[in-house]
Amino acid sequence: MKVLLLGGTGEARELATLLTAEGVAVTSSLAGRTKDLRLPDGAVRVGGFGGVDGLTRWLRENRVDAVIDATHPFAATMTEHALQATREVGVPLLILRRPGWTAGPGDDWHWADTAADAATLLRAGSVLHQPSGADERVFLTIGRQGLDAFADTGLWTLARCVDPPEPRPTWCTLLLDRGPYDVAAELDLLREHRIDVLVTKDSGGPQTEAKLTAARELQLPVVLIRRPAAPLGVPVVETVEAAVSWVQAF
């Protein structure tokens, strides 16, 4: 059985290991936007397909039996391309998405649909605990894409990314780092930079959850950007084990 695994996440790497051990011919596809890629087991291809047409052609030429989309929960374009291409070729598609985060006691969360909406909340000052016009300081952890939406908030901003954006922004302080993170280090970071509000994506998973725990302990408000909805009519699982079971059903 030949499976194309659209990866780049920890779940995708784990799934590639398990399926390869079972004798499934897995090809993991990585976008290649991040340096120092963590390569999964099995065959690997790096780079885009060239849109829906290119992915459709690749599926046919390689006689793929199934596609698993285990990309980041915010990789909506890749998910849409996978949906169109698999329908065109007539092969099944499974989406593997880790569950999003859930607010607990003591959390002060504010939801936004897009990065632009999150920036609007900051400009309005409605989520901040300080009076409007005070010297608020923002910790931005949304990755490289979407940073420009916050360039004109007028607030001091610390932006954490794995790789530097191009061109490198001058309106914020850039911190290059890769998870997983622990609560103690996140608390130190928030205190050191005197952060007043955290802005992040609802990525889910334990690797970057420590910042939410740290914000709760310091009683800081958090602005979360909602993840795109999965397409209708496509099976979605939340665990690697469930994805393995889906493949075994063939």
Coordinates of N, CA and C in Angstrom, one line a residue:
M1 N 0.8 -1.2 0.0 CA 0.0 0.0 0.0 C 0.9 1.2 0.0
K2 N 0.5 2.2 -0.8 CA 1.3 3.5 -0.9 C 0.5 4.6 -0.3
V3 N 1.1 5.3 0.6 CA 0.5 6.4 1.3 C 1.3 7.6 1.2
L4 N 0.7 8.7 0.8 CA 1.3 10.0 0.8 C 0.9 10.7 2.1
L5 N 1.9 11.0 2.9 CA 1.7 11.6 4.2 C 2.2 13.1 4.1
L6 N 1.2 14.0 4.2 CA 1.5 15.4 4.2 C 1.9 15.8 5.6
G7 N 3.2 16.1 5.8 CA 3.7 16.1 7.2 C 4.2 17.5 7.6
G8 N 5.3 17.4 8.5 CA 5.8 18.6 9.0 C 5.5 18.8 10.5
T9 N 4.7 17.9 11.1 CA 4.4 17.9 12.5 C 5.0 16.7 13.2
G10 N 5.0 16.8 14.5 CA 5.4 15.7 15.3 C 4.5 14.5 15.1
E11 N 3.2 14.7 15.0 CA 2.3 13.6 14.8 C 2.6 12.9 13.5
A12 N 3.0 13.7 12.4 CA 3.3 13.1 11.1 C 4.5 12.2 11.2
R13 N 5.5 12.7 11.9 CA 6.8 11.9 12.1 C 6.5 10.6 12.8
E14 N 5.7 10.6 13.9 CA 5.3 9.4 14.6 C 4.5 8.5 13.7
L15 N 3.6 9.0 13.0 CA 2.8 8.2 12.1 C 3.6 7.5 11.0
A16 N 4.6 8.2 10.5 CA 5.5 7.7 9.4 C 6.3 6.5 10.0
T17 N 6.7 6.6 11.2 CA 7.5 5.6 11.9 C 6.6 4.3 12.1
L18 N 5.4 4.5 12.5 CA 4.5 3.3 12.8 C 4.1 2.7 11.5
L19 N 3.8 3.4 10.5 CA 3.3 2.8 9.2 C 4.4 2.2 8.5
T20 N 5.6 2.8 8.5 CA 6.8 2.1 7.9 C 7.1 0.8 8.5
A21 N 7.0 0.7 9.9 CA 7.3 -0.5 10.6 C 6.3 -1.6 10.2
E22 N 5.1 -1.2 9.7 CA 4.1 -2.2 9.4 C 4.2 -2.6 7.9
G23 N 5.2 -2.0 7.2 CA 5.4 -2.4 5.8 C 4.6 -1.5 4.8
V24 N 4.0 -0.4 5.3 CA 3.4 0.5 4.4 C 4.4 1.4 3.7
A25 N 4.3 1.6 2.4 CA 5.2 2.4 1.6 C 4.8 3.9 1.8
V26 N 5.4 4.6 2.7 CA 5.0 5.9 3.1 C 6.0 6.9 2.5
T27 N 5.4 7.9 1.8 CA 6.2 9.1 1.4 C 5.8 10.3 2.1
S28 N 6.6 10.9 2.9 CA 6.3 12.1 3.7 C 6.6 13.3 2.9
S29 N 5.7 14.2 2.7 CA 5.9 15.4 2.0 C 6.1 16.6 3.0
L30 N 7.2 17.3 2.9 CA 7.5 18.4 3.7 C 7.6 19.7 2.9
A31 N 7.0 20.8 3.4 CA 7.0 22.0 2.7 C 8.4 22.6 2.5
G32 N 9.3 22.4 3.5 CA 10.6 22.8 3.3 C 10.8 24.3 3.7
R33 N 9.8 24.9 4.4 CA 10.0 26.3 4.8 C 10.9 26.5 6.0
T34 N 11.0 25.4 6.8 CA 11.8 25.5 8.0 C 13.2 24.9 7.8
K35 N 14.2 25.5 8.3 CA 15.6 25.0 8.2 C 15.8 23.9 9.2
D36 N 16.8 23.1 9.0 CA 17.1 22.0 9.9 C 15.9 21.1 10.1
L37 N 15.3 20.6 9.0 CA 14.2 19.7 9.0 C 14.4 18.5 9.8
R38 N 13.4 18.1 10.6 CA 13.4 16.8 11.3 C 12.8 15.7 10.4
L39 N 13.6 14.9 9.8 CA 13.1 14.0 8.7 C 12.5 12.8 9.4
P40 N 11.4 12.3 8.8 CA 10.7 11.1 9.3 C 11.3 9.9 8.7
D41 N 10.8 8.7 9.2 CA 11.2 7.4 8.6 C 10.5 7.3 7.2
G42 N 11.1 6.5 6.4 CA 10.5 6.2 5.1 C 11.0 7.2 4.1
A43 N 10.4 7.2 2.9 CA 10.7 8.1 1.8 C 10.3 9.6 2.2
V44 N 11.0 10.5 1.7 CA 10.8 11.9 2.0 C 10.9 12.8 0.7
R45 N 10.0 13.7 0.5 CA 10.1 14.7 -0.6 C 9.9 16.0 0.1
V46 N 10.7 17.0 -0.4 CA 10.7 18.3 0.1 C 10.3 19.4 -0.9
G47 N 9.4 20.2 -0.6 CA 9.0 21.3 -1.6 C 7.5 21.1 -2.0
G48 N 7.0 22.2 -2.6 CA 5.6 22.2 -3.0 C 5.4 21.3 -4.2
F49 N 4.1 21.0 -4.5 CA 3.7 20.2 -5.6 C 3.4 21.0 -6.9
G50 N 3.2 22.3 -6.7 CA 2.8 23.1 -7.8 C 1.3 23.3 -7.9
G51 N 0.6 23.4 -6.7 CA -0.8 23.6 -6.7 C -1.6 22.3 -6.8
V52 N -2.9 22.4 -7.0 CA -3.7 21.2 -7.1 C -3.4 20.3 -8.3
D53 N -3.1 21.0 -9.5 CA -2.7 20.2 -10.7 C -1.5 19.4 -10.4
G54 N -0.5 20.0 -9.8 CA 0.8 19.3 -9.6 C 0.6 18.1 -8.6
L55 N -0.2 18.3 -7.6 CA -0.5 17.2 -6.6 C -1.3 16.1 -7.3
T56 N -2.3 16.5 -8.1 CA -3.0 15.5 -8.8 C -2.2 14.6 -9.7
R57 N -1.3 15.3 -10.4 CA -0.4 14.6 -11.3 C 0.6 13.6 -10.5
W58 N 1.1 14.1 -9.3 CA 2.0 13.3 -8.5 C 1.3 12.1 -8.0
L59 N 0.0 12.2 -7.6 CA -0.7 11.1 -7.0 C -0.9 10.0 -8.1
R60 N -1.2 10.5 -9.3 CA -1.4 9.5 -10.4 C -0.1 8.8 -10.8
E61 N 0.9 9.6 -11.0 CA 2.2 9.1 -11.4 C 2.8 8.1 -10.4
N62 N 2.5 8.3 -9.1 CA 3.1 7.4 -8.1 C 2.1 6.4 -7.6
R63 N 0.9 6.4 -8.2 CA -0.1 5.4 -7.9 C -0.4 5.3 -6.4
V64 N -0.6 6.4 -5.9 CA -0.9 6.5 -4.4 C -2.3 5.9 -4.1
D65 N -2.3 5.1 -3.0 CA -3.6 4.5 -2.6 C -4.4 5.3 -1.6
A66 N -3.7 6.2 -0.8 CA -4.4 7.0 0.2 C -3.5 8.2 0.5
V67 N -4.1 9.2 1.0 CA -3.4 10.4 1.4 C -3.9 10.7 2.9
I68 N -2.9 11.0 3.7 CA -3.1 11.5 5.0 C -2.6 12.9 5.2
D69 N -3.4 13.8 5.5 CA -3.0 15.2 5.8 C -2.8 15.4 7.3
A70 N -1.5 15.4 7.6 CA -1.1 15.6 9.0 C -0.3 16.8 9.1
T71 N -0.6 17.8 8.3 CA 0.1 19.1 8.4 C -0.4 19.9 9.6
H72 N 0.2 21.1 9.8 CA -0.2 21.9 10.9 C -1.6 22.3 10.8
P73 N -2.3 22.4 12.0 CA -3.8 22.8 11.9 C -4.1 24.0 11.2
F74 N -3.1 24.9 10.9 CA -3.4 26.2 10.2 C -2.9 26.1 8.8
A75 N -2.5 24.9 8.3 CA -2.1 24.8 6.9 C -3.3 24.6 6.0
A76 N -4.2 25.6 6.0 CA -5.5 25.4 5.3 C -5.3 25.2 3.8
T77 N -4.4 25.9 3.2 CA -4.2 25.8 1.7 C -3.8 24.4 1.3
M78 N -2.9 23.8 2.0 CA -2.5 22.5 1.7 C -3.6 21.5 1.9
T79 N -4.4 21.7 2.9 CA -5.6 20.8 3.1 C -6.6 20.9 2.0
E80 N -6.8 22.1 1.5 CA -7.8 22.3 0.4 C -7.2 21.7 -0.9
H81 N -5.9 21.8 -1.1 CA -5.3 21.2 -2.3 C -5.4 19.7 -2.2
A82 N -5.2 19.1 -1.0 CA -5.3 17.7 -0.9 C -6.7 17.2 -1.1
L83 N -7.7 18.0 -0.7 CA -9.1 17.6 -0.9 C -9.4 17.6 -2.3
Q84 N -9.1 18.6 -3.1 CA -9.4 18.7 -4.5 C -8.7 17.6 -5.3
A85 N -7.4 17.4 -5.0 CA -6.6 16.4 -5.7 C -7.1 15.0 -5.5
T86 N -7.4 14.6 -4.3 CA -7.8 13.3 -4.0 C -9.2 13.0 -4.6
R87 N -10.0 14.0 -4.6 CA -11.3 13.8 -5.3 C -11.2 13.6 -6.8
E88 N -10.2 14.3 -7.4 CA -10.0 14.2 -8.8 C -9.4 12.8 -9.2
V89 N -8.5 12.3 -8.3 CA -7.9 11.0 -8.6 C -8.8 9.9 -8.1
G90 N -9.6 10.1 -7.1 CA -10.4 9.1 -6.6 C -9.8 8.2 -5.5
V91 N -8.9 8.8 -4.7 CA -8.3 8.1 -3.6 C -8.8 8.7 -2.3
P92 N -8.8 7.9 -1.2 CA -9.4 8.4 0.1 C -8.4 9.4 0.7
L93 N -8.9 10.3 1.5 CA -8.2 11.3 2.2 C -8.6 11.3 3.7
L94 N -7.6 11.2 4.6 CA -7.8 11.3 6.0 C -7.1 12.6 6.6
I95 N -7.7 13.3 7.5 CA -7.1 14.4 8.1 C -6.8 14.0 9.6
L96 N -5.5 14.2 9.9 CA -5.0 14.0 11.3 C -4.8 15.3 11.9
R97 N -5.6 15.7 12.9 CA -5.5 17.0 13.6 C -5.5 16.8 15.1
R98 N -4.4 17.2 15.7 CA -4.4 17.2 17.2 C -5.5 18.1 17.7
P99 N -6.1 17.8 18.8 CA -7.2 18.6 19.3 C -6.7 20.0 19.8
G100 N -7.5 21.0 19.7 CA -7.1 22.3 20.1 C -7.1 22.4 21.6
W101 N -6.6 23.6 22.1 CA -6.5 23.8 23.5 C -7.9 24.2 24.1
T102 N -8.1 23.9 25.4 CA -9.3 24.2 26.1 C -9.0 25.1 27.3
A103 N -9.7 26.1 27.5 CA -9.5 27.0 28.6 C -9.8 26.3 29.9
G104 N -9.1 26.6 31.0 CA -9.3 26.1 32.3 C -9.5 27.2 33.3
P105 N -9.8 26.8 34.6 CA -9.9 27.8 35.6 C -8.8 28.8 35.7
G106 N -9.0 30.1 35.7 CA -8.0 31.1 35.8 C -7.5 31.6 34.5
D107 N -7.9 31.0 33.4 CA -7.5 31.5 32.0 C -8.4 32.7 31.6
D108 N -7.7 33.6 31.0 CA -8.4 34.8 30.5 C -8.1 34.9 29.0
W109 N -9.0 34.1 28.3 CA -8.8 33.9 26.8 C -9.8 34.8 26.0
H110 N -9.2 35.3 24.9 CA -10.0 36.1 24.0 C -9.8 35.5 22.6
W111 N -10.9 35.2 21.9 CA -10.7 34.5 20.6 C -10.8 35.5 19.4
A112 N -10.0 35.2 18.4 CA -10.1 36.0 17.1 C -10.1 35.0 16.0
D113 N -10.7 35.4 14.9 CA -10.8 34.5 13.7 C -9.5 34.6 12.9
T114 N -8.8 35.7 12.8 CA -7.6 35.9 12.0 C -6.6 36.7 12.8
A115 N -5.4 36.7 12.2 CA -4.3 37.5 12.8 C -4.7 39.0 12.8
A116 N -5.4 39.4 11.7 CA -5.8 40.8 11.6 C -6.8 41.2 12.7
D117 N -7.7 40.2 13.0 CA -8.7 40.4 14.1 C -8.0 40.5 15.4
A118 N -7.0 39.7 15.6 CA -6.3 39.7 16.9 C -5.6 41.0 17.0
A119 N -5.0 41.6 16.0 CA -4.3 42.9 16.0 C -5.3 44.0 16.3
T120 N -6.5 43.8 15.8 CA -7.6 44.8 16.1 C -7.9 44.8 17.6
L121 N -8.0 43.6 18.2 CA -8.2 43.5 19.6 C -7.2 44.3 20.4
L122 N -5.9 44.1 20.0 CA -4.8 44.8 20.7 C -4.9 46.3 20.6
R123 N -5.2 46.7 19.4 CA -5.3 48.2 19.2 C -6.4 48.8 20.0
A124 N -7.5 48.0 20.1 CA -8.7 48.5 20.9 C -8.4 48.5 22.4
G125 N -7.4 47.7 22.8 CA -7.1 47.7 24.3 C -8.1 47.0 25.1
S126 N -9.1 46.3 24.5 CA -10.1 45.6 25.3 C -9.7 44.4 26.0
V127 N -8.6 43.8 25.7 CA -8.2 42.5 26.3 C -7.1 42.8 27.4
L128 N -6.6 44.0 27.5 CA -5.5 44.3 28.4 C -6.0 44.7 29.8
H129 N -5.2 44.4 30.7 CA -5.6 44.7 32.1 C -5.2 46.1 32.5
Q130 N -4.4 46.7 31.7 CA -3.9 48.1 32.0 C -4.9 49.1 31.4
P131 N -4.9 50.3 31.8 CA -5.7 51.3 31.2 C -5.2 51.6 29.7
S132 N -6.1 51.9 28.9 CA -5.8 52.1 27.5 C -4.8 53.2 27.4
G133 N -3.7 53.0 26.6 CA -2.7 54.0 26.4 C -1.5 53.8 27.2
A134 N -1.5 52.8 28.1 CA -0.4 52.4 28.9 C 0.7 51.7 28.1
D135 N 1.8 51.5 28.6 CA 2.9 50.9 27.8 C 2.8 49.4 27.8
E136 N 1.8 48.9 27.1 CA 1.6 47.4 27.0 C 2.6 46.8 26.2
R137 N 2.9 45.5 26.6 CA 4.0 44.7 25.9 C 3.4 43.4 25.5
V138 N 3.6 43.0 24.2 CA 3.0 41.9 23.6 C 4.0 40.8 23.3
F139 N 3.6 39.5 23.6 CA 4.4 38.4 23.2 C 3.6 37.7 22.1
L140 N 4.2 37.6 20.9 CA 3.5 37.1 19.7 C 4.2 35.8 19.3
T141 N 3.4 34.7 19.3 CA 3.9 33.4 19.0 C 3.0 32.8 18.0
I142 N 2.9 33.3 16.8 CA 2.1 32.8 15.7 C 2.9 32.3 14.5
G143 N 4.3 32.3 14.7 CA 5.1 31.9 13.5 C 5.4 33.1 12.7
R144 N 6.0 32.8 11.5 CA 6.4 33.9 10.6 C 5.3 34.5 9.8
Q145 N 4.3 33.6 9.4 CA 3.2 34.1 8.6 C 2.2 34.8 9.4
G146 N 1.8 36.0 8.9 CA 0.8 36.8 9.6 C 1.4 37.9 10.6
L147 N 2.7 37.9 10.7 CA 3.3 38.9 11.6 C 3.0 40.3 11.2
D148 N 2.9 40.6 9.9 CA 2.7 41.9 9.4 C 1.4 42.6 9.9
A149 N 0.5 41.7 10.3 CA -0.8 42.3 10.7 C -0.7 43.0 12.0
F150 N 0.4 42.8 12.8 CA 0.7 43.5 14.0 C 1.7 44.6 14.0
A151 N 2.1 45.0 12.8 CA 3.2 46.0 12.6 C 2.7 47.3 13.1
D152 N 1.4 47.6 13.0 CA 1.0 49.0 13.3 C 0.1 49.1 14.6
T153 N 0.3 48.1 15.5 CA -0.5 48.2 16.8 C 0.1 49.3 17.7
G154 N 1.3 49.7 17.5 CA 1.9 50.7 18.3 C 2.4 50.2 19.7
L155 N 2.3 48.9 19.8 CA 2.7 48.2 21.1 C 4.1 47.6 21.0
W156 N 4.9 47.6 22.0 CA 6.1 46.9 22.0 C 5.8 45.4 21.9
T157 N 6.5 44.7 21.0 CA 6.2 43.4 20.7 C 7.5 42.5 20.6
L158 N 7.4 41.3 21.3 CA 8.4 40.3 21.2 C 7.7 39.2 20.3
A159 N 8.4 38.9 19.2 CA 7.8 37.8 18.3 C 8.8 36.7 18.3
R160 N 8.3 35.5 18.6 CA 9.1 34.3 18.6 C 8.8 33.4 17.4
C161 N 9.8 33.0 16.6 CA 9.7 32.2 15.4 C 10.8 31.2 15.4
V162 N 10.6 30.1 14.7 CA 11.6 29.1 14.5 C 12.7 29.7 13.5
D163 N 12.3 30.2 12.4 CA 13.2 30.8 11.4 C 12.9 32.3 11.2
P164 N 13.8 33.1 10.9 CA 13.5 34.5 10.7 C 12.7 34.8 9.5
P165 N 11.7 35.7 9.7 CA 10.9 36.1 8.5 C 11.8 36.9 7.5
E166 N 11.3 36.8 6.2 CA 12.0 37.6 5.2 C 11.0 38.5 4.5
P167 N 11.2 39.8 4.5 CA 12.4 40.5 5.1 C 12.2 40.5 6.6
R168 N 13.4 40.6 7.3 CA 13.4 40.7 8.8 C 12.6 41.9 9.3
P169 N 11.6 41.8 10.1 CA 10.9 42.9 10.6 C 11.7 43.8 11.5
T170 N 11.5 45.1 11.5 CA 12.2 46.1 12.3 C 11.3 46.6 13.4
W171 N 10.0 46.3 13.3 CA 9.0 46.9 14.3 C 8.9 46.1 15.6
C172 N 9.5 44.9 15.6 CA 9.4 44.1 16.8 C 10.8 43.5 17.2
T173 N 10.9 43.0 18.4 CA 12.0 42.3 18.8 C 11.9 40.8 18.5
L174 N 12.8 40.3 17.7 CA 12.7 38.9 17.2 C 13.4 37.9 18.1
L175 N 12.8 36.8 18.4 CA 13.4 35.8 19.2 C 13.3 34.5 18.4
L176 N 14.4 33.9 18.0 CA 14.4 32.7 17.2 C 14.6 31.5 18.2
D177 N 13.6 30.6 18.2 CA 13.7 29.5 19.1 C 12.7 28.4 18.6
R178 N 13.0 27.2 19.0 CA 12.1 26.1 18.6 C 11.7 25.3 19.9
G179 N 10.4 24.9 19.9 CA 10.0 24.1 21.1 C 10.5 22.7 21.0
P180 N 10.2 21.8 22.0 CA 9.2 22.1 23.1 C 9.7 23.0 24.1
Y181 N 8.8 23.7 24.8 CA 9.1 24.7 25.9 C 8.6 24.1 27.2
D182 N 9.2 24.6 28.3 CA 8.7 24.2 29.6 C 8.2 25.4 30.4
V183 N 7.4 25.2 31.4 CA 6.7 26.3 32.0 C 7.7 27.2 32.7
A184 N 8.7 26.7 33.4 CA 9.7 27.5 34.1 C 10.4 28.5 33.1
A185 N 10.8 28.0 32.0 CA 11.4 28.9 31.0 C 10.5 30.0 30.5
E186 N 9.2 29.6 30.2 CA 8.2 30.5 29.7 C 7.9 31.6 30.8
L187 N 7.9 31.2 32.0 CA 7.6 32.2 33.1 C 8.8 33.2 33.1
D188 N 10.0 32.7 33.0 CA 11.2 33.6 33.0 C 11.1 34.5 31.9
L189 N 10.7 34.0 30.7 CA 10.7 34.9 29.5 C 9.6 36.0 29.7
L190 N 8.5 35.6 30.1 CA 7.4 36.6 30.3 C 7.8 37.7 31.3
R191 N 8.4 37.2 32.4 CA 8.8 38.2 33.4 C 9.9 39.1 32.9
E192 N 10.9 38.5 32.3 CA 12.1 39.3 31.8 C 11.7 40.4 30.9
H193 N 10.7 40.1 30.0 CA 10.3 41.1 29.0 C 9.0 41.9 29.5
R194 N 8.6 41.6 30.7 CA 7.4 42.3 31.3 C 6.2 42.3 30.3
I195 N 5.9 41.1 29.9 CA 4.8 40.9 28.9 C 3.4 41.1 29.6
D196 N 2.6 41.8 28.9 CA 1.2 42.1 29.4 C 0.1 41.2 28.7
V197 N 0.4 40.8 27.5 CA -0.6 40.0 26.8 C 0.1 39.0 25.8
L198 N -0.4 37.8 25.8 CA 0.1 36.8 24.9 C -0.8 36.6 23.7
V199 N -0.3 36.5 22.5 CA -1.0 36.3 21.3 C -0.5 35.0 20.6
T200 N -1.4 34.0 20.4 CA -0.9 32.8 19.8 C -2.0 32.2 18.9
K201 N -1.7 31.1 18.3 CA -2.7 30.3 17.5 C -3.1 29.1 18.3
D202 N -4.3 28.7 18.0 CA -4.8 27.5 18.7 C -4.3 26.2 18.0
S203 N -3.0 26.1 18.2 CA -2.3 25.0 17.5 C -2.5 23.6 18.2
G204 N -2.8 23.7 19.5 CA -3.0 22.4 20.3 C -1.6 21.7 20.5
G205 N -1.7 20.6 21.3 CA -0.5 19.8 21.5 C 0.3 20.3 22.7
P206 N 1.1 19.4 23.2 CA 1.9 19.7 24.4 C 3.2 20.5 24.2
Q207 N 3.7 20.5 22.9 CA 5.0 21.1 22.7 C 5.1 22.6 23.0
T208 N 4.0 23.3 22.8 CA 4.0 24.8 23.0 C 3.0 25.2 24.0
E209 N 2.4 24.3 24.7 CA 1.3 24.6 25.7 C 1.8 25.3 26.9
A210 N 3.1 25.2 27.2 CA 3.7 25.8 28.4 C 3.4 27.3 28.5
K211 N 3.4 28.0 27.4 CA 3.2 29.4 27.5 C 1.8 29.8 28.0
L212 N 0.8 28.9 27.7 CA -0.5 29.1 28.2 C -0.6 28.9 29.8
T213 N 0.2 27.9 30.2 CA 0.2 27.7 31.7 C 0.9 28.9 32.4
A214 N 2.0 29.4 31.7 CA 2.7 30.5 32.3 C 1.9 31.8 32.3
A215 N 1.1 32.0 31.3 CA 0.2 33.2 31.2 C -0.8 33.1 32.3
R216 N -1.4 31.8 32.6 CA -2.4 31.6 33.6 C -1.8 32.0 35.0
E217 N -0.5 31.5 35.2 CA 0.1 31.7 36.5 C 0.3 33.2 36.8
L218 N 0.6 33.9 35.7 CA 0.9 35.4 35.8 C -0.4 36.2 35.6
Q219 N -1.5 35.5 35.4 CA -2.8 36.2 35.2 C -2.7 37.2 34.1
L220 N -2.2 36.7 33.0 CA -2.1 37.5 31.8 C -3.2 37.1 30.8
P221 N -3.8 38.1 30.1 CA -4.8 37.7 29.1 C -4.1 37.1 27.9
V222 N -4.8 36.2 27.2 CA -4.3 35.5 26.0 C -5.3 35.7 24.8
V223 N -4.8 36.1 23.7 CA -5.6 36.2 22.5 C -5.2 35.0 21.6
L224 N -6.2 34.1 21.3 CA -6.0 32.9 20.5 C -6.7 33.1 19.2
I225 N -6.0 32.8 18.1 CA -6.5 32.8 16.8 C -7.1 31.4 16.5
R226 N -8.4 31.4 16.1 CA -9.0 30.1 15.8 C -8.4 29.4 14.7
R227 N -8.4 28.1 14.7 CA -7.9 27.3 13.6 C -8.9 27.1 12.5
P228 N -8.5 27.0 11.3 CA -9.5 26.8 10.2 C -10.3 25.5 10.4
A229 N -11.5 25.5 10.0 CA -12.4 24.3 10.1 C -11.9 23.3 9.1
A230 N -12.0 22.0 9.4 CA -11.7 21.0 8.5 C -12.8 20.9 7.4
P231 N -12.5 20.5 6.2 CA -13.5 20.5 5.2 C -14.6 19.4 5.5
L232 N -15.8 19.7 5.1 CA -16.9 18.8 5.4 C -16.8 17.5 4.5
G233 N -17.2 16.4 5.0 CA -17.2 15.1 4.3 C -15.9 14.4 4.3
V234 N -14.9 14.8 5.0 CA -13.6 14.2 5.1 C -13.5 13.6 6.5
P235 N -13.1 12.4 6.7 CA -12.8 11.8 8.0 C -11.7 12.5 8.7
V236 N -11.9 12.9 10.0 CA -10.9 13.5 10.8 C -10.6 12.7 12.1
V237 N -9.3 12.5 12.4 CA -9.0 11.8 13.6 C -8.0 12.7 14.4
E238 N -8.0 12.5 15.7 CA -7.2 13.4 16.5 C -5.9 12.7 17.1
T239 N -5.7 11.4 16.8 CA -4.6 10.7 17.4 C -3.9 9.9 16.3
V240 N -2.6 9.7 16.5 CA -1.8 8.9 15.6 C -2.3 7.5 15.5
E241 N -2.7 6.9 16.7 CA -3.2 5.6 16.7 C -4.5 5.4 15.9
A242 N -5.3 6.4 15.9 CA -6.6 6.4 15.1 C -6.2 6.4 13.6
A243 N -5.2 7.1 13.2 CA -4.8 7.2 11.8 C -4.2 5.8 11.4
V244 N -3.4 5.2 12.3 CA -2.9 3.8 12.0 C -4.1 2.9 11.7
S245 N -5.1 2.9 12.6 CA -6.2 2.1 12.5 C -7.0 2.3 11.1
W246 N -7.0 3.6 10.7 CA -7.7 3.9 9.4 C -6.9 3.2 8.3
V247 N -5.6 3.3 8.3 CA -4.8 2.6 7.3 C -5.0 1.1 7.3
Q248 N -5.0 0.6 8.5 CA -5.1 -0.9 8.7 C -6.4 -1.4 8.1
A249 N -7.5 -0.5 8.1 CA -8.8 -0.9 7.6 C -8.7 -1.3 6.1
F250 N -7.7 -0.8 5.4 CA -7.6 -1.1 4.0 C -7.0 -2.5 3.8

